[in-house]
mmCIF file of C-alpha atoms in Angstrom:
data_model
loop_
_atom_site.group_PDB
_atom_site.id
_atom_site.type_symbol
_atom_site.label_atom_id
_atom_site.label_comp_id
_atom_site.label_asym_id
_atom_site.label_seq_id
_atom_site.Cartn_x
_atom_site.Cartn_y
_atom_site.Cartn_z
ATOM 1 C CA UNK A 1 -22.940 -22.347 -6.848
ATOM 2 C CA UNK A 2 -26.494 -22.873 -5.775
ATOM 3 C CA UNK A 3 -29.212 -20.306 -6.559
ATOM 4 C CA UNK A 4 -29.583 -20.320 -2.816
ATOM 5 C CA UNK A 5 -25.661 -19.382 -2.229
ATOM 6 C CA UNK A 6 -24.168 -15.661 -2.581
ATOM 7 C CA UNK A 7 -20.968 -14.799 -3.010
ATOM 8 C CA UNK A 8 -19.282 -11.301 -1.449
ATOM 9 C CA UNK A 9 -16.209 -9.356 -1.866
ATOM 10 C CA UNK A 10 -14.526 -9.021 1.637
ATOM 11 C CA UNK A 11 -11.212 -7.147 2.028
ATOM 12 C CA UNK A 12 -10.275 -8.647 -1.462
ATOM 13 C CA UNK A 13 -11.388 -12.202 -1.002
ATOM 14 C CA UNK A 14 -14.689 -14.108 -1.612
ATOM 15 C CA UNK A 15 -16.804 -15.509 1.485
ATOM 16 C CA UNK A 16 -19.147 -17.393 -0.138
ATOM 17 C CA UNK A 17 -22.496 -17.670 2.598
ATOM 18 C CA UNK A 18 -24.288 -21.132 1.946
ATOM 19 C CA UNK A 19 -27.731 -20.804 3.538
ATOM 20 C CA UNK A 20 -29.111 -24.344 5.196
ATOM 21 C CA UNK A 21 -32.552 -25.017 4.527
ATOM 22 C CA UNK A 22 -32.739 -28.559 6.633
ATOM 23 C CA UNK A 23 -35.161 -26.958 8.903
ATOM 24 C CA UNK A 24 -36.829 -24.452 6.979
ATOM 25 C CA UNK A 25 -37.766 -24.829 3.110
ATOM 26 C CA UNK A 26 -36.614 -22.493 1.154
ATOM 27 C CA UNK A 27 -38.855 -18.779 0.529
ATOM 28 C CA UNK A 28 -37.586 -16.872 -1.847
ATOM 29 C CA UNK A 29 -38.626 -13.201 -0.200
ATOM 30 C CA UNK A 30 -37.112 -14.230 3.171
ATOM 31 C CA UNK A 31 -34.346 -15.137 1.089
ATOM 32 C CA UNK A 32 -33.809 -11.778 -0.305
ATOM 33 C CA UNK A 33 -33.725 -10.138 3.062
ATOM 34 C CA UNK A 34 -30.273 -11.920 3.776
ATOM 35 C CA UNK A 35 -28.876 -11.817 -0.063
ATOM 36 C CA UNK A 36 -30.387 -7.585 -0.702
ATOM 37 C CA UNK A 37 -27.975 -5.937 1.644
ATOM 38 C CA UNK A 38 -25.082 -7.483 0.624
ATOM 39 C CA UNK A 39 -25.523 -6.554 -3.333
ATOM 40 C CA UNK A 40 -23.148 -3.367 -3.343
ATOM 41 C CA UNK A 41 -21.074 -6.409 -2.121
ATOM 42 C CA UNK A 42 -20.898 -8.127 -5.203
ATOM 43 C CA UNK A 43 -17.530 -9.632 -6.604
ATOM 44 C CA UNK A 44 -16.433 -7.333 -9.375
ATOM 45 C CA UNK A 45 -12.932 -7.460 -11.168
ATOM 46 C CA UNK A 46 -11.671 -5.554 -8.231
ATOM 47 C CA UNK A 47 -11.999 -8.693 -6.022
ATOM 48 C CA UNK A 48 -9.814 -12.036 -6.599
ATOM 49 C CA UNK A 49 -12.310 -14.594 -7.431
ATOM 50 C CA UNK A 50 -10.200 -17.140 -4.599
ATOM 51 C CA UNK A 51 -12.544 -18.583 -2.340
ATOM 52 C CA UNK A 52 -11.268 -17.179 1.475
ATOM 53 C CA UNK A 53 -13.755 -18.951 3.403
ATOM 54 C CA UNK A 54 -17.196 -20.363 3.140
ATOM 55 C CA UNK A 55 -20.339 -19.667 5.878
ATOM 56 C CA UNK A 56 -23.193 -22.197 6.462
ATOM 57 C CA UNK A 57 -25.981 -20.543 7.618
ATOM 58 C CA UNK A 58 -29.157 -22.135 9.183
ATOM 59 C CA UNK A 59 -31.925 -20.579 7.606
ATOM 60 C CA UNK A 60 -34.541 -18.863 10.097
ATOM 61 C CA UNK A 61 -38.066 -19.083 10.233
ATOM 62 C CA UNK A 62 -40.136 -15.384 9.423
ATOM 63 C CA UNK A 63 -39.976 -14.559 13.096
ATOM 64 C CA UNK A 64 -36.181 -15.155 13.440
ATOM 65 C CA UNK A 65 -35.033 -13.763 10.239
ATOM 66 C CA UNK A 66 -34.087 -10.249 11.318
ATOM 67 C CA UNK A 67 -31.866 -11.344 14.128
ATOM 68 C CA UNK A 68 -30.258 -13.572 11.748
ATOM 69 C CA UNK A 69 -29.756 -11.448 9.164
ATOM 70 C CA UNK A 70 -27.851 -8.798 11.315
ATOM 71 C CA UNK A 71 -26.078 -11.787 13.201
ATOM 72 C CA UNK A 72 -25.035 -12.808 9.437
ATOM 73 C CA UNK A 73 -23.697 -9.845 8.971
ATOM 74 C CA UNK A 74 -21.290 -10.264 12.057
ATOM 75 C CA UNK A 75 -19.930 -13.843 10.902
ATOM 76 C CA UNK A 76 -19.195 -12.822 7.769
ATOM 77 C CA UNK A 77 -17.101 -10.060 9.052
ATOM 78 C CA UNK A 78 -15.190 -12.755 11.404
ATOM 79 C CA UNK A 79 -14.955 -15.150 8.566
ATOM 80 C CA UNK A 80 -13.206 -12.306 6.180
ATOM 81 C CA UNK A 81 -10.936 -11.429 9.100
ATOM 82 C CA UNK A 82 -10.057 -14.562 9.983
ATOM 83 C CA UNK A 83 -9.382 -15.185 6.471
ATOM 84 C CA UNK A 84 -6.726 -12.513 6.116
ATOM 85 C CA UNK A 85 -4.890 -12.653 9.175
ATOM 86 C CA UNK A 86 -1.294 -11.970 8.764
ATOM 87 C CA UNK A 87 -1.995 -11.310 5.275
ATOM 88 C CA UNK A 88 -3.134 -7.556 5.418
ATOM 89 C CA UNK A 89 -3.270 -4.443 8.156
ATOM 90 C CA UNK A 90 -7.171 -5.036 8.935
ATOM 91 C CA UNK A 91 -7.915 -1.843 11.234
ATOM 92 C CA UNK A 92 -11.400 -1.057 12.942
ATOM 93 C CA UNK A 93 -12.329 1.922 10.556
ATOM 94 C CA UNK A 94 -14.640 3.481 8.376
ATOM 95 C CA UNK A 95 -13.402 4.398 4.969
ATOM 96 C CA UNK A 96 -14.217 6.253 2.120
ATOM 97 C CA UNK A 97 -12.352 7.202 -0.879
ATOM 98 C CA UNK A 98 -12.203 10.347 -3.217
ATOM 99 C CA UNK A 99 -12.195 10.046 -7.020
ATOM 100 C CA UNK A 100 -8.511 9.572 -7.109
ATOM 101 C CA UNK A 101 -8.778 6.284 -5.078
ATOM 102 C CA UNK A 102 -7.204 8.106 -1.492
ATOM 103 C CA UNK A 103 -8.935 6.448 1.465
ATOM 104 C CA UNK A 104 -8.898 7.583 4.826
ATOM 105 C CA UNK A 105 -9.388 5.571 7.367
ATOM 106 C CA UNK A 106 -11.526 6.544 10.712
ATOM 107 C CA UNK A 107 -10.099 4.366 12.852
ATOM 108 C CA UNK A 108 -11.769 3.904 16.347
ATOM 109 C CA UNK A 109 -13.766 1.216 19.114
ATOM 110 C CA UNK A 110 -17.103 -0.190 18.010
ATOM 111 C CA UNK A 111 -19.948 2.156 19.031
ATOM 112 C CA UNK A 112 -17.888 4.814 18.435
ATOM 113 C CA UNK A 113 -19.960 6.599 15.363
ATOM 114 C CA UNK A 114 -17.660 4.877 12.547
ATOM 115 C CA UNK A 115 -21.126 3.600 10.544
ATOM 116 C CA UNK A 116 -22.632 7.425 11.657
ATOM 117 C CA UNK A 117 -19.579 8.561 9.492
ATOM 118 C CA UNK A 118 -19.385 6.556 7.029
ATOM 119 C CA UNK A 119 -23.204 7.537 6.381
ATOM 120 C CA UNK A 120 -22.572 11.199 6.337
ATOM 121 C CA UNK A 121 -19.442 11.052 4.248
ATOM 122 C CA UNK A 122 -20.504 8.547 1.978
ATOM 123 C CA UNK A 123 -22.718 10.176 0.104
ATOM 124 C CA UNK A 124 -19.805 12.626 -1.112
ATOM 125 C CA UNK A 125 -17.336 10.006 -1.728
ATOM 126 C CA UNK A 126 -17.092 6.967 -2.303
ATOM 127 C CA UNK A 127 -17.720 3.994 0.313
ATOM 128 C CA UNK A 128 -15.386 1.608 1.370
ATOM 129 C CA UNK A 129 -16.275 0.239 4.316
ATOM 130 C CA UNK A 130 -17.937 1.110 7.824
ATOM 131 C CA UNK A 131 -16.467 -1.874 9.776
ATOM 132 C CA UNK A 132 -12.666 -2.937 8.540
ATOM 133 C CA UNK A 133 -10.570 -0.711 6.460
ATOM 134 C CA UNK A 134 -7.608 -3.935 4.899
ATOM 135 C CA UNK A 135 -4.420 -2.418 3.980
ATOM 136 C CA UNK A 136 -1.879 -4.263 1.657
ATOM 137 C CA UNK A 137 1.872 -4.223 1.680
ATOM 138 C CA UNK A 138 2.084 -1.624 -0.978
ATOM 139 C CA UNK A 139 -0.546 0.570 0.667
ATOM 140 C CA UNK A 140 -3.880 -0.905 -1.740
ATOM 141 C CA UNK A 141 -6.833 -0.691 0.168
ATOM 142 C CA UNK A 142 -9.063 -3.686 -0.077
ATOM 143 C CA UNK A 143 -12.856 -2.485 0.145
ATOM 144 C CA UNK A 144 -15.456 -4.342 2.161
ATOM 145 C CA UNK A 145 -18.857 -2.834 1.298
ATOM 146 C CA UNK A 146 -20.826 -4.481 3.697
ATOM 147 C CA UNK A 147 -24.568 -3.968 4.719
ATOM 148 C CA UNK A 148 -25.031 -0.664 7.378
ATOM 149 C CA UNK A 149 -27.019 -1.045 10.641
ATOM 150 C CA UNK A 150 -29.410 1.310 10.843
ATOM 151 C CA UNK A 151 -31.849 1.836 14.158
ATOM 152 C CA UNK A 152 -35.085 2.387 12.598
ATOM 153 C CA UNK A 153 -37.455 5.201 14.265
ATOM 154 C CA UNK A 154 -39.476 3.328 16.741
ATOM 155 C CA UNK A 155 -37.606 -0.345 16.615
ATOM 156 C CA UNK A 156 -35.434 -2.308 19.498
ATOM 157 C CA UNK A 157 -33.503 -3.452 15.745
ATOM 158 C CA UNK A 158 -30.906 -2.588 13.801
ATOM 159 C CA UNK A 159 -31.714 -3.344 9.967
ATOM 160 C CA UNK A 160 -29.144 -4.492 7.440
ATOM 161 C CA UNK A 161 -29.028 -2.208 4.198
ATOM 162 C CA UNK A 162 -26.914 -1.992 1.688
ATOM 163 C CA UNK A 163 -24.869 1.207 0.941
ATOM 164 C CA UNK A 164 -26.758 2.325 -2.105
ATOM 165 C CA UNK A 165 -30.250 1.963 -0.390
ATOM 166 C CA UNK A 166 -28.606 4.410 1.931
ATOM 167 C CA UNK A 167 -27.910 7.272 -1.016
ATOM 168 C CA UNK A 168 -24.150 6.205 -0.293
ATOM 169 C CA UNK A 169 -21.921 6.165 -3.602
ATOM 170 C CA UNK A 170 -20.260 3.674 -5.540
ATOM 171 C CA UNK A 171 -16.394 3.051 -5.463
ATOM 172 C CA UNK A 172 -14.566 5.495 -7.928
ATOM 173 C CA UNK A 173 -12.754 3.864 -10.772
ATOM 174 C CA UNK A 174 -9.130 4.601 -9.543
ATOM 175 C CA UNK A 175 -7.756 1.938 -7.793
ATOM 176 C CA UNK A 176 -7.977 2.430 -3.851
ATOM 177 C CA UNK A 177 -4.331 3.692 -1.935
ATOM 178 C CA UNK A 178 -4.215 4.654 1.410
ATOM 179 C CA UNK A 179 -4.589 8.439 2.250
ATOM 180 C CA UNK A 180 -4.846 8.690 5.398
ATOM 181 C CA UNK A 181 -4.846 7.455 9.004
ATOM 182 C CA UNK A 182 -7.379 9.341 11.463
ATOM 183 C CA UNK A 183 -8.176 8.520 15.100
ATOM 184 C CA UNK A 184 -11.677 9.468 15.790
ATOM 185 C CA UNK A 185 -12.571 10.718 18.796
ATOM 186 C CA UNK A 186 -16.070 11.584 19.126
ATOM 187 C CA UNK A 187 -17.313 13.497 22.523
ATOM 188 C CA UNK A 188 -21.100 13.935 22.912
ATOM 189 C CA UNK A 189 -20.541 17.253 24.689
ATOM 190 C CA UNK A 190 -17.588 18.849 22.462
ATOM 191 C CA UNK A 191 -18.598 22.729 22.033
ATOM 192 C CA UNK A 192 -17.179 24.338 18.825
ATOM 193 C CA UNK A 193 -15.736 23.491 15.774
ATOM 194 C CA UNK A 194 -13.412 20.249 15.691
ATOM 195 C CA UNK A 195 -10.012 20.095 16.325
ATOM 196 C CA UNK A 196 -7.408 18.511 14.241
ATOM 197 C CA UNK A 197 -4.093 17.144 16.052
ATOM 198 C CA UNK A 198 -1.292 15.371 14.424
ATOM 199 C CA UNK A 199 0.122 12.312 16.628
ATOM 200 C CA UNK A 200 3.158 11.619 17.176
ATOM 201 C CA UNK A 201 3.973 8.062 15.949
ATOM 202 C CA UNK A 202 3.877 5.797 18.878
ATOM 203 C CA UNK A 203 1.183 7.936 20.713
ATOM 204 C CA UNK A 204 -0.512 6.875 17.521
ATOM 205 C CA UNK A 205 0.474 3.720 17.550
ATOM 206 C CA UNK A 206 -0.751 2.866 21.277
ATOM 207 C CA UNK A 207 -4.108 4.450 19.710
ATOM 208 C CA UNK A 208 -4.211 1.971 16.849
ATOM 209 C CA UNK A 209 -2.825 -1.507 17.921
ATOM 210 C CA UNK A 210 -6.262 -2.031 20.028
ATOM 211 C CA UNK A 211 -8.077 -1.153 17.074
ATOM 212 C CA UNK A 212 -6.292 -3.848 14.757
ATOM 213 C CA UNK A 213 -7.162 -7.060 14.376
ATOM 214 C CA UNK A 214 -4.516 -9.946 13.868
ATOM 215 C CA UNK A 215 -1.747 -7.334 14.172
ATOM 216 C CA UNK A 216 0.669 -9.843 16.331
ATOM 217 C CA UNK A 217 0.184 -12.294 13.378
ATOM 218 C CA UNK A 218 1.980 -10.160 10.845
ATOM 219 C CA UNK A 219 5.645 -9.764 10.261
ATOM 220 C CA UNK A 220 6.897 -6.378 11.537
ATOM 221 C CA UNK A 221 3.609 -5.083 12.924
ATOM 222 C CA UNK A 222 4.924 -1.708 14.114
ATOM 223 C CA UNK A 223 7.380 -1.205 11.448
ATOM 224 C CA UNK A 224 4.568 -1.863 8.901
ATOM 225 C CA UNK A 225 1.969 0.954 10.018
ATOM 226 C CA UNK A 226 5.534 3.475 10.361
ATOM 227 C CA UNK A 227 5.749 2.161 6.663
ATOM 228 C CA UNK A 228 2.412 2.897 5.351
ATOM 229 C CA UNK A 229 2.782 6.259 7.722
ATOM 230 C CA UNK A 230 5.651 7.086 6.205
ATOM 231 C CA UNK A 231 3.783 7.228 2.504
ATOM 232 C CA UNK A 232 0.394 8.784 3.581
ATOM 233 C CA UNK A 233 1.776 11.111 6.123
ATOM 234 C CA UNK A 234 1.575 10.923 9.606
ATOM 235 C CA UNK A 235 -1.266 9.990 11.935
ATOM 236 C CA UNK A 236 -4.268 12.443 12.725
ATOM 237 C CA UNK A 237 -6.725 12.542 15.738
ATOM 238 C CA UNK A 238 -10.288 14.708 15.106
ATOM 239 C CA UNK A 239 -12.250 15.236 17.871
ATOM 240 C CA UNK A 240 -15.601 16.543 17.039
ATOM 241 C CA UNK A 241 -19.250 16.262 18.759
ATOM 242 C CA UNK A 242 -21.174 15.454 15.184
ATOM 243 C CA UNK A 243 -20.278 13.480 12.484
ATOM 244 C CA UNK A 244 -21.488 16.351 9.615
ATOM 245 C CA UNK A 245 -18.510 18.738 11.099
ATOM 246 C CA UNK A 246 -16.496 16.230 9.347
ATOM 247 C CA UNK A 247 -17.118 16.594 6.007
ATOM 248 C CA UNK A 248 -15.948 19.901 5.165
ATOM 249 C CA UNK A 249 -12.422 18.678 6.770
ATOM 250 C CA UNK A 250 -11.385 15.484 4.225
ATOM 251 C CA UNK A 251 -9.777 17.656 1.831
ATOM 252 C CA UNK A 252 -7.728 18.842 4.648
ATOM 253 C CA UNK A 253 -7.375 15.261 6.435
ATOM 254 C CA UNK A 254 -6.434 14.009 2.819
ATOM 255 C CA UNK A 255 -3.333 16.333 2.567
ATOM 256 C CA UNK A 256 0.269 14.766 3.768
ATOM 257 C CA UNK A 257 1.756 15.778 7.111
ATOM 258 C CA UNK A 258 5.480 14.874 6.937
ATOM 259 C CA UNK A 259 6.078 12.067 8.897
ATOM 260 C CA UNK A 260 8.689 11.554 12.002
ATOM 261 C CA UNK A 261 11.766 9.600 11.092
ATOM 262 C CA UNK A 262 11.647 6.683 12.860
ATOM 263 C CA UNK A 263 13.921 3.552 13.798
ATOM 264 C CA UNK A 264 13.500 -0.430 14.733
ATOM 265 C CA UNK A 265 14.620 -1.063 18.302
ATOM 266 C CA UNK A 266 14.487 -4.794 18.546
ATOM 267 C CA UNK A 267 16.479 -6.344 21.265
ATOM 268 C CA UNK A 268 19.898 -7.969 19.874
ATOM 269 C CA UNK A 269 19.947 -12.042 20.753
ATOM 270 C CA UNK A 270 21.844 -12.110 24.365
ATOM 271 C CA UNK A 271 22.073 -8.540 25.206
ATOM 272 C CA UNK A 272 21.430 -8.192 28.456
ATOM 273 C CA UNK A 273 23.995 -6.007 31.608
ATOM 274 C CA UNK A 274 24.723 -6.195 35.277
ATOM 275 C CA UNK A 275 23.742 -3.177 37.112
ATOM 276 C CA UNK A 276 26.675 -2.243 39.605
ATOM 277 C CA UNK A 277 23.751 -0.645 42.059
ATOM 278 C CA UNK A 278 21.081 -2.879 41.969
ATOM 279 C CA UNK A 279 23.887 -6.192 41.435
ATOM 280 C CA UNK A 280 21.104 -7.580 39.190
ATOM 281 C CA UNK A 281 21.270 -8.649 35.189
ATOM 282 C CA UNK A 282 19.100 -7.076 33.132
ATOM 283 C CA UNK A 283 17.882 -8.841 29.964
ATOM 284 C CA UNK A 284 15.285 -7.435 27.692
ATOM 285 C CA UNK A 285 12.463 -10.389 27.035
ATOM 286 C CA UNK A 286 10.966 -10.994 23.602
ATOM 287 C CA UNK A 287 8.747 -8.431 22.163
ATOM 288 C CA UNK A 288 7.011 -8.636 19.079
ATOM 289 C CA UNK A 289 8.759 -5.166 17.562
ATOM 290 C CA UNK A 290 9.700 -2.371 18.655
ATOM 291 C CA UNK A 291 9.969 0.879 17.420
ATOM 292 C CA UNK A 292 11.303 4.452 18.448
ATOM 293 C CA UNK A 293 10.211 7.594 16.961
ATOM 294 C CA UNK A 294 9.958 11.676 18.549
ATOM 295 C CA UNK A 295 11.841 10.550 21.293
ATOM 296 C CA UNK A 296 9.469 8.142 22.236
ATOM 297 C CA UNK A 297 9.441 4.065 21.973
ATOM 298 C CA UNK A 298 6.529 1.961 21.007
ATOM 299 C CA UNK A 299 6.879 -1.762 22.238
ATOM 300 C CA UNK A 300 4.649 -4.123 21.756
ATOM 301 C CA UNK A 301 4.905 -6.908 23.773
ATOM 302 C CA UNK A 302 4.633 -10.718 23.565
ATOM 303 C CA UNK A 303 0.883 -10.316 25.313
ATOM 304 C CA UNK A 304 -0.204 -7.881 22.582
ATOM 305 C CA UNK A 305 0.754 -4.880 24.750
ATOM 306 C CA UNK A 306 1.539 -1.645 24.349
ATOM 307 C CA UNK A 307 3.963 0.256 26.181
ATOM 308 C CA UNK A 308 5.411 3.506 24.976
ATOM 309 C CA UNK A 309 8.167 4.854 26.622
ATOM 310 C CA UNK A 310 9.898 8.640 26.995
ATOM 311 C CA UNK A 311 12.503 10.767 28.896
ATOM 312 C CA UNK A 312 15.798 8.359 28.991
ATOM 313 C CA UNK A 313 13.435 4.979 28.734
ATOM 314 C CA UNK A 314 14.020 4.983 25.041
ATOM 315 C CA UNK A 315 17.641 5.520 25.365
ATOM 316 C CA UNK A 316 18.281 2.976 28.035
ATOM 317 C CA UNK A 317 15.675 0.390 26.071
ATOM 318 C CA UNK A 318 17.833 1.316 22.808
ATOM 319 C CA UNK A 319 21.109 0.820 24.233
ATOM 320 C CA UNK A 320 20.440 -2.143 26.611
ATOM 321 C CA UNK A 321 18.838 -3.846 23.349
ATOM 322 C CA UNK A 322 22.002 -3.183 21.017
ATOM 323 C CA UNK A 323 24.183 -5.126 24.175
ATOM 324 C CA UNK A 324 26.401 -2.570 25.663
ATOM 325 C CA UNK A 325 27.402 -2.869 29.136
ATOM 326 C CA UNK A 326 26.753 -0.821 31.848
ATOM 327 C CA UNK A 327 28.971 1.467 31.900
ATOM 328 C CA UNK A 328 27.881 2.682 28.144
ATOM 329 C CA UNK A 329 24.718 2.887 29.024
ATOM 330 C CA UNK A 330 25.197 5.317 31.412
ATOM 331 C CA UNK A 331 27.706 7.552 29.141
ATOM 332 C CA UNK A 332 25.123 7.892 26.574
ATOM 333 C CA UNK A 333 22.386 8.546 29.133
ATOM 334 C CA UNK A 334 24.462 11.379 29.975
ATOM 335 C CA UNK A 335 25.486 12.256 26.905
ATOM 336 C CA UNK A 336 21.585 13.167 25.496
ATOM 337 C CA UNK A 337 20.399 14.181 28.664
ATOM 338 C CA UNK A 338 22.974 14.923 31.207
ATOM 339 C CA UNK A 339 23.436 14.003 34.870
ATOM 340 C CA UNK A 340 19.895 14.081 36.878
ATOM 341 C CA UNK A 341 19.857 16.891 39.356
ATOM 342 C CA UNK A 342 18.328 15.346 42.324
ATOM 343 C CA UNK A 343 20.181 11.687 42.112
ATOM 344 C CA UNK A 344 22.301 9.708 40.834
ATOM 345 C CA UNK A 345 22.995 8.495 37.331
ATOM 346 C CA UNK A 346 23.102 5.183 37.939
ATOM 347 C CA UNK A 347 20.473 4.978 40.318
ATOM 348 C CA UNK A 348 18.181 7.017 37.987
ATOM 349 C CA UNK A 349 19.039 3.961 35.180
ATOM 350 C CA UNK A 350 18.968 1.222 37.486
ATOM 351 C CA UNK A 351 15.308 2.930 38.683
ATOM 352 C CA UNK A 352 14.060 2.836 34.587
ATOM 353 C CA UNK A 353 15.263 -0.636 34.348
ATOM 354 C CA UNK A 354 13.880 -2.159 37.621
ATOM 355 C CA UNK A 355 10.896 0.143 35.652
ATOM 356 C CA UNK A 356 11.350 -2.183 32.499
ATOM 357 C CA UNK A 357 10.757 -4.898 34.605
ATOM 358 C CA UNK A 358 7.864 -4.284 36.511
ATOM 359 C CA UNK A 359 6.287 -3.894 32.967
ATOM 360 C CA UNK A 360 7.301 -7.561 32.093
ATOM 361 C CA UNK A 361 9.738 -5.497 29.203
ATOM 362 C CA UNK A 362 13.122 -7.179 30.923
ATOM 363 C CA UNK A 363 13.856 -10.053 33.208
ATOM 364 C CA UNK A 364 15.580 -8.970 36.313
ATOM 365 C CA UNK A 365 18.193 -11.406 37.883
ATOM 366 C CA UNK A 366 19.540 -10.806 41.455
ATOM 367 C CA UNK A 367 23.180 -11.858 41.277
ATOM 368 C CA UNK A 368 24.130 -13.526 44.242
ATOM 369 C CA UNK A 369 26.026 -11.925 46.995
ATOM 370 C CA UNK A 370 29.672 -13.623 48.359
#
């Protein structure tokens, strides 16, 4: 490696950034403004030494160096991500860590206060990340200690710096295990103290597949957050006006909440039924997985989509997937909910599956008429 390269840990991997001096020679203080933030970033014996990707990068003159430093900053996030895809659960978060190694994981949209909190929390525990929290199989969190924007008083900037020239704290010595999942919601004009809600799973799940990146590139994407759900305890939302309410809630936000059981509810290859009202097949199309939890159903969809259904939909997607006929599907309709008051029940099915197919979830085929 050149004196002019640097090497960081990103979600377990090494990007090494390559700086191009073709059109500018080399200085070694403008130098240090793109190699100083990154130093909490530093390959340790956490990190695998495997090269995951490599970043050229044209070096600036003085007057473009702090654009290109925070623009940097941004490709080397896309080159770590882009990296791991289909390798690890990369979610949008901010995460910190207490001494035993428990992260949680504030998982929300970009501009959403995830660097605010991982500011004010990090200087009580330990920081993992303010941009993407990567989750292995077996629950390890893979820390990515990259440089914080920060809006200085009286600048149109935002100014890379790394975590410890922020007062924020090193990673503890334990190694890091998901704690926790946490959807952030932060509302400028919340009055009072926040409010702590546990989610169902696949309301939780429509909350987090936006937030994930790569998630239709792994194997099982639903049925692999339900996994690491199932160990850390079930999804939390916080809604709160100001990120220092937070703090005095982690303990609380690191303690399990039992799960929901949950179930896979993949279509079966050829299931599919004729509806005797309708006289249309119904065939459920390719989804990416499925699952159903609290009597709802999380599907996620060939187009990255996320439809959750409830009331009979998840009994009539559950059946109709498992390739009874029609007939069956309306017995145990009726058996979990009964006979609908105001109509039929096999127009009220035939209504959820011309329903299922509006939403691209099953193709509809008008049978012919003698």
């Amino acid at each position: 490696m050149q004196a002019s390269d640097f090497t960081v840990d990103a979600l377990g991997g090494v990007v090494r950034i390559r700086l191009d001096f073709s059109d500018n020679e080399f200085d070694g203080h403008r130098f240090s403004k793109f190699r100083d933030p990154w130093c909490d970033a530093a390959p340790d014996s956490r990190a695998s030494d495997t090269v995951v990707a490599e970043l050229l990068w044209r070096f600036p003159d003085a007057e473009g160096t702090t654009g290109s430093v925070a623009e940097l900053s941004t490709y080397a996030t896309l080159a770590a991500i882009e990296a791991n895809r289909g390798r690890l659960l990369m979610l949008h978060a901010a995460g910190v860590a207490d001494d035993a190694g428990k992260v949680l994981a504030f998982i929300g949209p970009s501009g959403k206060g995830k660097t605010t909190l991982a500011r004010t929390l990090g200087t009580d525990y330990g920081y993992v990340t303010d941009e993407t929290v990567g989750i292995g199989p077996d629950g390890s969190v893979h820390p990515y200690r990259k440089p914080l924007s920060v809006i200085r008083s009286g600048e149109d900037y935002k100014e890379q710096l790394a975590p410890s020239a922020l007062g924020l704290r090193e990673l503890p010595d334990a190694a890091l295990q998901l704690g926790g999942l946490i959807v952030v919601a932060r509302v400028e004009d919340f009055v009072g103290s926040p409010e702590v809600a546990t989610l169902g799973l696949c309301e939780a799940l429509a909350a987090i597949v936006p937030e994930a990146s790569y998630l239709a590139d792994m194997d099982q994407p639903l049925q692999t957050i339900a996994r690491h759900v199932d160990q850390c305890g079930a999804i939390q939302q916080v809604t709160y006006r100001d990120a220092t309410q937070i703090l005095s809630l982690v303990p609380e936000l690191m303690s399990r909440t039992e799960p929901e059981e949950w179930q896979a509810v993949l279509p079966t290859e050829g299931a599919g039924v004729l509806s005797t009202v309708s006289q249309s097949s119904f065939m459920p199309m390719p989804v990416i997985d499925a699952v159903e939890a609290g009597g709802q159903t999380a599907i996620l969809d060939t187009n990255r989509m996320v439809h959750v259904l409830d009331g009979v939909g998840p009994v009539v997607w559950r059946t109709l997937g498992r390739g009874l006929d029609y007939e069956s599907i309306l017995r145990e309709v009726e058996l979990e909910f009964g006979a609908p008051p105001e109509q039929s029940l096999d127009a009220a099915v035939d209504g959820i599956l011309g329903a299922f197919a509006d939403a691209g979830l099953v193709l509809r085929i008008p049978v012919p008429q003698p």
